[in-house]
Coordinates of C-alpha atoms and ligand atoms in Angstrom, one line a residue:
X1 CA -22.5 -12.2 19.5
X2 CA -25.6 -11.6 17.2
X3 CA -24.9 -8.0 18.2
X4 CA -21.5 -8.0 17.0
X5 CA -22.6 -9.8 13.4
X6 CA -25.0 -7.0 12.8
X7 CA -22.5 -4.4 13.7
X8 CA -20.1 -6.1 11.0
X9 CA -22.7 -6.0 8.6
X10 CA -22.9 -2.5 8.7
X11 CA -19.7 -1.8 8.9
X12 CA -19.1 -3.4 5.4
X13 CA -22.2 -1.8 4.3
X14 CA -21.2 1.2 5.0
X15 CA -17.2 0.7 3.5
X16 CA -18.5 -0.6 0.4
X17 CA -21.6 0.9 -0.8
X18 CA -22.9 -2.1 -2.5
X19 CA -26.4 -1.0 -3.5
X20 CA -25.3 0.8 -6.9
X21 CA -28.5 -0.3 -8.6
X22 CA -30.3 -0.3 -5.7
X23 CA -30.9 -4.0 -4.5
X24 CA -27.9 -6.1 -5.6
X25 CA -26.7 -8.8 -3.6
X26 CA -23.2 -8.1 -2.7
X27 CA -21.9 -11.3 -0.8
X28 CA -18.8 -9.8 0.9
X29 CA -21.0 -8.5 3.7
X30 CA -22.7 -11.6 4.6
X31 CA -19.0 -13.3 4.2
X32 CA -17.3 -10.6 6.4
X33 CA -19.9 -11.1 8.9
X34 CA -19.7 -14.8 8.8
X35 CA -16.1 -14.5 8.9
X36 CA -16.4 -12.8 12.7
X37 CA -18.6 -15.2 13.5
X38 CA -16.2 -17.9 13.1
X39 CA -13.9 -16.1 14.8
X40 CA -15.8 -15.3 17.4
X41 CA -16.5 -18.8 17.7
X42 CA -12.9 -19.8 18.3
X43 CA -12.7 -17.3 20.9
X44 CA -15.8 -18.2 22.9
X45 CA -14.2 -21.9 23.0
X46 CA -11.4 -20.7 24.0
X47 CA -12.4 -19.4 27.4
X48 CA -14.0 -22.6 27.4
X49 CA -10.7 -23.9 27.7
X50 CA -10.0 -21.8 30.6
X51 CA -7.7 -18.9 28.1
X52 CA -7.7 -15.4 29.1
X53 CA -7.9 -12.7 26.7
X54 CA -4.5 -11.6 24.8
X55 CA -4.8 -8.0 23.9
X56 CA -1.0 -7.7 22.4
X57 CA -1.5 -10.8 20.2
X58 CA -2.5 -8.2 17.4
X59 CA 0.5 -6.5 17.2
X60 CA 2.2 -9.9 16.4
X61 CA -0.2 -10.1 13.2
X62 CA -2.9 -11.3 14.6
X63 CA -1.2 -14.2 16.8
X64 CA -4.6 -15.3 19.2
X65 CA -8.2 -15.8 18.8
X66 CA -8.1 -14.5 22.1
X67 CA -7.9 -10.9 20.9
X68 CA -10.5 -8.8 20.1
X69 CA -10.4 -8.1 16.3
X70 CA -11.3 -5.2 14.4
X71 CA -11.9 -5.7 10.4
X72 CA -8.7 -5.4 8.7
X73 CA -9.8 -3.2 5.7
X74 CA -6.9 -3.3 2.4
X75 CA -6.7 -0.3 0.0
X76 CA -6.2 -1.8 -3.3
X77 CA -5.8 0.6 -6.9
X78 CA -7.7 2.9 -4.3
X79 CA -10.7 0.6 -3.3
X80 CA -11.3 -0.9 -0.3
X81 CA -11.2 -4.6 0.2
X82 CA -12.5 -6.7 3.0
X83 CA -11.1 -10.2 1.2
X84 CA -9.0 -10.6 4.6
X85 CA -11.0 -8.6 6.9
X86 CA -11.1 -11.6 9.9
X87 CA -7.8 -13.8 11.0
X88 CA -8.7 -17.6 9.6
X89 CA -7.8 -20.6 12.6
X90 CA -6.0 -20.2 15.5
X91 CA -2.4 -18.2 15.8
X92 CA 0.5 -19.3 17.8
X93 CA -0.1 -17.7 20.8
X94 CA -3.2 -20.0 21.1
X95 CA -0.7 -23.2 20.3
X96 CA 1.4 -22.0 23.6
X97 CA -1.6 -21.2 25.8
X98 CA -3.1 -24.8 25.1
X99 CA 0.7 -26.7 25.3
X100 CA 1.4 -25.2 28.8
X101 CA -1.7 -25.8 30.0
X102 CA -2.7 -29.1 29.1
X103 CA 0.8 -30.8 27.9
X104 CA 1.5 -34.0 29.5
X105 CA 5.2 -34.9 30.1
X106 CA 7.0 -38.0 30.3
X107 CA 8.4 -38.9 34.0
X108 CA 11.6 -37.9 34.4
X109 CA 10.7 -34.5 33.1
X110 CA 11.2 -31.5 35.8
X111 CA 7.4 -30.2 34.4
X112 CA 8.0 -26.7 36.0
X113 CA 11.1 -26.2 33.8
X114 CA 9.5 -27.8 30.7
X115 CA 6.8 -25.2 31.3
X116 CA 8.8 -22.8 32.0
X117 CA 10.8 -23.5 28.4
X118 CA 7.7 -23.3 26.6
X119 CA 7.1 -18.9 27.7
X120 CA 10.6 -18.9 27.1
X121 CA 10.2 -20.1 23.9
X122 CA 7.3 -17.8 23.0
X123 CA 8.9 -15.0 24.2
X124 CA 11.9 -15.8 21.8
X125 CA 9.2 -15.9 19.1
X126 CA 8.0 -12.2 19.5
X127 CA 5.2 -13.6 21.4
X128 CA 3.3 -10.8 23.8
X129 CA 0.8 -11.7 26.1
X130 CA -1.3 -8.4 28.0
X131 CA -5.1 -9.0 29.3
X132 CA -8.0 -7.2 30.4
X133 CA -6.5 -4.9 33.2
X134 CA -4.2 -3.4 31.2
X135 CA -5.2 -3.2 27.7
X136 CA -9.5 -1.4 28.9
X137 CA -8.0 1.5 30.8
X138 CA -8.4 4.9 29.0
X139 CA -5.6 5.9 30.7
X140 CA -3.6 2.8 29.6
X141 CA 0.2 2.9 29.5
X142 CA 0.9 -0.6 27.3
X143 CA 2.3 0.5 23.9
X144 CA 0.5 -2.7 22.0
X145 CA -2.5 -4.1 24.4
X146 CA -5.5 -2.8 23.0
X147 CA -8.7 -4.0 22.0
X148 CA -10.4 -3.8 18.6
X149 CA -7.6 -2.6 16.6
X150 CA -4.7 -4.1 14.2
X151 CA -1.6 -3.6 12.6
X152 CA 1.9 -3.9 13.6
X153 CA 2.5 -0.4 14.6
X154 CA -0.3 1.6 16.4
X155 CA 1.5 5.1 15.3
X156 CA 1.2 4.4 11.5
X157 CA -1.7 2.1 11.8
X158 CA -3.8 5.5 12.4
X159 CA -2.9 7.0 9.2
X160 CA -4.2 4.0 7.6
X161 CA -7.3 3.9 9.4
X162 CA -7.6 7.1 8.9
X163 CA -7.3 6.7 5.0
X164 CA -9.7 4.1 4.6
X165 CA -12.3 6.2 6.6
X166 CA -11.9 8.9 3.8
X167 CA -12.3 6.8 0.8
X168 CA -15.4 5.4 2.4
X169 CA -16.5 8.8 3.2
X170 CA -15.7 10.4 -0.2
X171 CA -17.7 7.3 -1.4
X172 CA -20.7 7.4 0.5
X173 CA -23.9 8.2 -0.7
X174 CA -27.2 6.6 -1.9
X175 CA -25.7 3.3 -2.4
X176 CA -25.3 2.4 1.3
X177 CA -28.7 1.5 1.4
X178 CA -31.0 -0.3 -0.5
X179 CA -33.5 1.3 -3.1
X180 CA -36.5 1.8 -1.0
X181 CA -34.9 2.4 2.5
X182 CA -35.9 5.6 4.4
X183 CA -32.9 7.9 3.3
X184 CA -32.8 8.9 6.9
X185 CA -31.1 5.8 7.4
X186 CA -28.2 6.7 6.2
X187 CA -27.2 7.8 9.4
X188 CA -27.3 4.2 11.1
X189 CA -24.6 3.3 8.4
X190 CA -22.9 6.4 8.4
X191 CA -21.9 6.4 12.3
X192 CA -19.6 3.3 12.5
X193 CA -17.7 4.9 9.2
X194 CA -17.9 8.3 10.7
X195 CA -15.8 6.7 14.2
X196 CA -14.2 4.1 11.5
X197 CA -10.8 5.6 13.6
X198 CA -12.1 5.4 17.6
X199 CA -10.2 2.0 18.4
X200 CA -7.2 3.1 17.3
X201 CA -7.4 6.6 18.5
X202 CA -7.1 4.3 22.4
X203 CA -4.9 2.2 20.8
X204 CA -2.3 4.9 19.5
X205 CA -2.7 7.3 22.4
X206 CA -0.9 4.3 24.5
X207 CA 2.2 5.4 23.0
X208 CA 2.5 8.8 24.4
X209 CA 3.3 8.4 28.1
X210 CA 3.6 4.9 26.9
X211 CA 5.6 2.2 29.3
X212 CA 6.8 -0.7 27.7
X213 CA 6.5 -3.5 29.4
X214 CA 5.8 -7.7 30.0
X215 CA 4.1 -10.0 33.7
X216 CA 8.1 -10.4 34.0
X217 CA 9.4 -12.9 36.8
X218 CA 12.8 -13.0 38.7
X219 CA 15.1 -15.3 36.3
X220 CA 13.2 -15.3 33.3
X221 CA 14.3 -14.1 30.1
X222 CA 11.8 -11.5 29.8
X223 CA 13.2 -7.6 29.8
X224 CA 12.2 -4.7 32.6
X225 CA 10.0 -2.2 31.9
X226 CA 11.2 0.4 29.3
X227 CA 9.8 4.2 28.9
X228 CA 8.8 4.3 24.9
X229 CA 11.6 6.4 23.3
X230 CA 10.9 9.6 22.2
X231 CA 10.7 9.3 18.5
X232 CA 7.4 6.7 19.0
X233 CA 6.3 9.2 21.4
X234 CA 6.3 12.0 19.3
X235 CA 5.1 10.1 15.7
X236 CA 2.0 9.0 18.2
X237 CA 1.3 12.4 19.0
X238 CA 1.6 13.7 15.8
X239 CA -0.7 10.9 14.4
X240 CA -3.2 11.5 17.1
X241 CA -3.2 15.3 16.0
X242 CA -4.4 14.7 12.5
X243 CA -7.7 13.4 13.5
X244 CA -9.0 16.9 15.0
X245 CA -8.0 18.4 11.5
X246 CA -11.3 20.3 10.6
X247 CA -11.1 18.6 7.4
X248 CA -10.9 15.2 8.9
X249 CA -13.7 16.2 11.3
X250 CA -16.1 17.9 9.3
X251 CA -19.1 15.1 7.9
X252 CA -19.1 16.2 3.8
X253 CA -21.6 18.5 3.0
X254 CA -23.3 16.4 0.4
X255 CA -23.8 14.1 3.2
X256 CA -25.6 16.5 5.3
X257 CA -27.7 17.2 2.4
X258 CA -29.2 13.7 1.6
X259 CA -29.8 12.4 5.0
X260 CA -33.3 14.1 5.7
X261 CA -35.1 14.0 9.7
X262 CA -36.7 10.4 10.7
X263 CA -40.3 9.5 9.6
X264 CA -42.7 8.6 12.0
X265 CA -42.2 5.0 12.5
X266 CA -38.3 5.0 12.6
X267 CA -37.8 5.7 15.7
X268 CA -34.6 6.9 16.8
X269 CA -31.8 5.0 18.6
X270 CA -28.8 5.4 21.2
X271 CA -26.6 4.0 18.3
X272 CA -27.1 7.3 16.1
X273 CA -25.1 10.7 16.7
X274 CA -26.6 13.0 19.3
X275 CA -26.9 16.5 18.7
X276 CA -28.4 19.9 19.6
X277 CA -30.2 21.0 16.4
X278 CA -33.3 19.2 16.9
X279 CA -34.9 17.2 14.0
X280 CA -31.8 17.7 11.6
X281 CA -28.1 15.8 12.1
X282 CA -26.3 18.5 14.3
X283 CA -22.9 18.7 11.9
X284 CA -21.5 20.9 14.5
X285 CA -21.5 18.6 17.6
X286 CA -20.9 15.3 15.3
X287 CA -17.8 16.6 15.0
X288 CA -17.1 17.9 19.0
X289 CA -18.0 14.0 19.9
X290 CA -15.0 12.8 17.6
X291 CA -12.6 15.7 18.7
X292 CA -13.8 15.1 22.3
X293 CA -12.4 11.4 21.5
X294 CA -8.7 12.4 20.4
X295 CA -8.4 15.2 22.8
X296 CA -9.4 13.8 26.1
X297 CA -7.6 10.5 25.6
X298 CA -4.4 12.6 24.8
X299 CA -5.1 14.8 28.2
X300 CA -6.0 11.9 30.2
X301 CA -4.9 12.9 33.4
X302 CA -3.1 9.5 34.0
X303 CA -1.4 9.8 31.1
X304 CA -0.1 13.3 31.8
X305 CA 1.1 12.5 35.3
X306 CA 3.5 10.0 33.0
X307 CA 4.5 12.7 30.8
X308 CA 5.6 14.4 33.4
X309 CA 7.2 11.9 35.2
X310 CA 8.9 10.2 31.9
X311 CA 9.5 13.7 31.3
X312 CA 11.5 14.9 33.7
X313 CA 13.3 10.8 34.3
X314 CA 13.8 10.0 30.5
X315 CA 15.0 13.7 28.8
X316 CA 11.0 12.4 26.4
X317 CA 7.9 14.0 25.2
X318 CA 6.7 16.2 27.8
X319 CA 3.4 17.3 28.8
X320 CA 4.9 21.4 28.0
X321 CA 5.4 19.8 24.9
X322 CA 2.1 17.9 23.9
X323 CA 0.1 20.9 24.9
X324 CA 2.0 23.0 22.9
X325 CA 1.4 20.8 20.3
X326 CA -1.9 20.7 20.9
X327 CA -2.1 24.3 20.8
X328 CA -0.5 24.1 16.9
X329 CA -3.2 21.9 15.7
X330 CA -5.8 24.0 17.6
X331 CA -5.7 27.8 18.9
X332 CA -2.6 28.6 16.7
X333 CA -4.0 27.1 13.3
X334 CA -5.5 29.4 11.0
X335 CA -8.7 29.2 10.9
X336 CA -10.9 28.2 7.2
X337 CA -13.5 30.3 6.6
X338 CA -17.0 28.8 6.6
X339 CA -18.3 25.4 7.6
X340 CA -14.4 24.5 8.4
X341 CA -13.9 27.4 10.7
X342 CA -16.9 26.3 12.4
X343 CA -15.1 23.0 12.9
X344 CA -12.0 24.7 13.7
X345 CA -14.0 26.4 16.4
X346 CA -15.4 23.1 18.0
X347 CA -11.6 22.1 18.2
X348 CA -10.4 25.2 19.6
X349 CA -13.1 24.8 22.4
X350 CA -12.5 21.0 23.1
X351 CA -8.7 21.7 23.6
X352 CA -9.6 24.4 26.1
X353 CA -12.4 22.4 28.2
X354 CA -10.1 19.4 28.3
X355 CA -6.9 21.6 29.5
X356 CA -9.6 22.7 32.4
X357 CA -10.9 19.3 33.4
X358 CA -7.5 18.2 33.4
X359 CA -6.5 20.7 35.7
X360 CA -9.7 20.3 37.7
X361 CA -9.3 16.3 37.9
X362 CA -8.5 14.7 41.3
X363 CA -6.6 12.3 39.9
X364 CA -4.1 15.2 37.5
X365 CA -0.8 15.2 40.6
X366 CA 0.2 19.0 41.9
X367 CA 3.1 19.1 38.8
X368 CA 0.5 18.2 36.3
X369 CA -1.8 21.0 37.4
X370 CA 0.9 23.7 37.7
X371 CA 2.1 23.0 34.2
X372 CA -1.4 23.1 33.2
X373 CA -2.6 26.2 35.1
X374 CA 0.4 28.0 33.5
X375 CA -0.7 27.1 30.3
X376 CA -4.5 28.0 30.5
X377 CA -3.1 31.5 32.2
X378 CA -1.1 32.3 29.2
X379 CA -4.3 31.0 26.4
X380 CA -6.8 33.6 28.3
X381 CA -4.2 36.3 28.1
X382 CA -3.3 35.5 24.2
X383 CA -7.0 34.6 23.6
X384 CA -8.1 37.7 25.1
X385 CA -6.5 39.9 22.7
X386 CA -8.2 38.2 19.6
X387 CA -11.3 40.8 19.1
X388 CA -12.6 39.8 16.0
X389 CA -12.7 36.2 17.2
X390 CA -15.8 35.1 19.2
X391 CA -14.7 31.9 20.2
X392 CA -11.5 33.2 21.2
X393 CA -13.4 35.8 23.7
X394 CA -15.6 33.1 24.8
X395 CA -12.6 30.8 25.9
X396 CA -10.8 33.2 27.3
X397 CA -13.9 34.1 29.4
X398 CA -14.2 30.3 30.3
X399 CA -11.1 30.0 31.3
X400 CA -11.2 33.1 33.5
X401 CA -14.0 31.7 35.3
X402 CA -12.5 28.6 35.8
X403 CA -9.7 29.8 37.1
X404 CA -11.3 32.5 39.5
X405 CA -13.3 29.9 41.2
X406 CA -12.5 26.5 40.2
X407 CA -15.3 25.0 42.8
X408 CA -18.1 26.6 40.8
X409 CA -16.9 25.7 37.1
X410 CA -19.3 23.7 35.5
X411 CA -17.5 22.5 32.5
X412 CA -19.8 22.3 29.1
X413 CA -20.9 19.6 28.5
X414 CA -19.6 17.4 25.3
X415 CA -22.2 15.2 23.5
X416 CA -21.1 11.7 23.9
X417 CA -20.4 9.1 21.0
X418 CA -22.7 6.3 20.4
X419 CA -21.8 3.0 21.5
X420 CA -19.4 1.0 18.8
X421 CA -18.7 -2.1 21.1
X422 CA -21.0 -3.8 23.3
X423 CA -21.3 -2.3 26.7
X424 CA -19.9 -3.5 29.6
X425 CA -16.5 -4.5 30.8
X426 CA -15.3 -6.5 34.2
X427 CA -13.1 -9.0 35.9
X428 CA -10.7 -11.4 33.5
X429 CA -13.0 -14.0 32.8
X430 CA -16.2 -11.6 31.6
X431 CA -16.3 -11.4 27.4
X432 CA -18.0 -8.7 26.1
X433 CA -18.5 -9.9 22.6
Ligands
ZN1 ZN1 -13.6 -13.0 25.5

């Protein structure tokens, strides 16, 4: 819990940068952080209570203090404001989890129909209920069960995300820390604004290959299972794709220019970005972790079994089709020149090691792999003809390898993102908070 409070401090330290004079006090970050600790509260008591987590009720505005909640940030005249970042008492899902399980009925009541009325009831109301085993999975198929997101629709809910992450970045500077603070520590705040978009990268991806569906049983008035229609499919995808825009990816310059190495005496931590370069922030392979997030939740190989499958079942988005796309926002954009091409280069080279591990993966089925293999056969070929391009000579090489002897491929290796929620995950009951 403390964990989590210190997080959201920094969170709203780093959307707001407070310290324009230098040493202010700004009360929305002690109030955002106290606001999560009431919620948090709520939630703790309701295990107590014997409730399981609720990962859909966010999708029904915020319905359960069973969910996990991510600050909702507004954009107002162009600022950003936290006034409503945490979910005050308990939502309606809570009021039905606590009425069928502790209601007492008069005799004469048939109790297993009045509970039964009472789901029937909140399923009338728009009510979802999805836990743990569905909602963790990278692979995921649920189109609204995710953790640590919010919004009623995951497709757009990106863009916005995605917007606030920009104004904060466009803002950031010297007044995210106090006057006096080691500038290196910049970085500390700058990471959580940096992957402000990482939750609802897993929670938008859901959509693509997405299955609809509800713990249905025989007679009750919940629906079947339904295949997310195309359209959703395809916005998702789209949406997904605008997060490995070198632009989006690429840390400001000015940025890179005021955070200077660590003094003796700050010692380094797992929650900063790792990198390559040595002493200084390594721009580069900042920007690798955060494509590496979009692109290998997008080829997940789970998730591209199901685009197959829905595919070829549903006349939907098809995995032909998201790699192509892929390819558009990647090996087939033109390429910036400068520090953006460099970026366009990390893309361009996280697109082709995921298309390989996803052909290499035991779990990818024999369609998924021939679909990929044809694809990867006809990048090296185009990629090989690109001269003047080093990367593209490099890939093609890679993929050349690969494919001559997949058993000896050793796949680079992508720096991994820091930690953003607190680590572990398990059966129902465990809360990682
Ligand atoms: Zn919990």
């Amino acid at each position: 819990g403390s964990l989590r409070v210190r997080q959201d401090y920094m969170i709203a330290q780093g959307l707001l940068a407070p310290f324009e004079e230098g040493n202010e006090d700004d009360p929305r970050m002690l109030e955002m952080a106290l606001a999560r600790i009431r919620q948090l509260s709520a939630h703790e008591i309701g295990h107590t209570l014997g409730i399981f987590h609720n990962f859909a009720a966010s999708v029904n505005g915020r319905e359960s203090v069973m969910d996990y909640p991510h600050p909702k940030v507004d954009i107002k005249n162009g600022e950003l404001d936290l006034s409503d970042a945490y979910d005050v008492g308990i939502g309606d899902w809570d009021i039905v989890t606590i009425k069928f399980g502790y209601q007492d009925f008069p005799n004469g009541i048939n109790e297993k129909e009045a509970l039964n009325k009472i789901l029937e009831a909140a399923h009338l109301d728009g009510l979802k209920y999805i836990s743990d085993s569905d909602a963790r999975p990278q692979g995921g198929a649920h189109p609204y069960a995710h953790l640590w997101e919010y919004g009623n629709d995951p497709a757009t809910q990106l863009s916005h995300i995605l917007e606030v992450r920009k104004i904060a970045l466009d803002n950031f500077g010297e007044a995210n820390i106090r006057k006096g603070t080691s500038m290196s520590e910049l970085e500390d705040v700058l990471v959580p604004i940096y992957l402000f978009h990482r939750y609802q990268l897993e929670g938008t991806v859901k959509l693509i290959g997405g299955l609809d569906y509800y713990y249905k049983l025989r007679g009750d008035n919940q629906p079947n299972p339904e295949i997310v229609d195309a359209a959703t499919q395809r916005k998702a995808l789209n949406e997904m794709l605008k997060a490995i825009d070198a632009k989006v990816l690429a840390i400001p310059e000015n940025l890179l220019d005021l955070i200077p190495t660590r003094p003796a005496g700050i010692s380094s931590s797992r929650e900063l970005f790792s990198g390559n370069t040595g002493p200084s922030l390594d721009a580069l392979g900042i920007a690798e972790t955060a494509a590496e997030l979009s692109v290998s939740l997008i080829l997940n190989p789970q998730r591209a079994n199901r685009l197959v499958e829905y595919g070829a079942r549903d006349n939907n988005l098809t995995l032909k089709e998201t790699i192509d796309e892929l390819m558009e926002s990647s090996w087939n954009k033109k390429k910036e020149r400068g520090y953006l091409g460099s970026i366009q280069d990390v893309v361009n080279s996280v697109v082709t090691k995921n298309l390989i591990e996803l052909h290499a993966s035991g779990q990818s089925n024999p369609l998924t792999k021939a679909i990929v293999a044809s694809e990867l056969i006809k990048l090296s070929q185009m990629l090989s003809e690109r001269s003047n391009d080093p990367m593209a000579l490099h890939a093609s090489m890679m993929i050349d390898s690969y494919l001559d002897d997949p058993s000896e491929f050793e796949a680079p290796r992508t720096l991994s993102a820091p930690p953003g929620s607190p680590i572990g995950s398990g059966p129902m009951f465990y809360c990682e908070f």
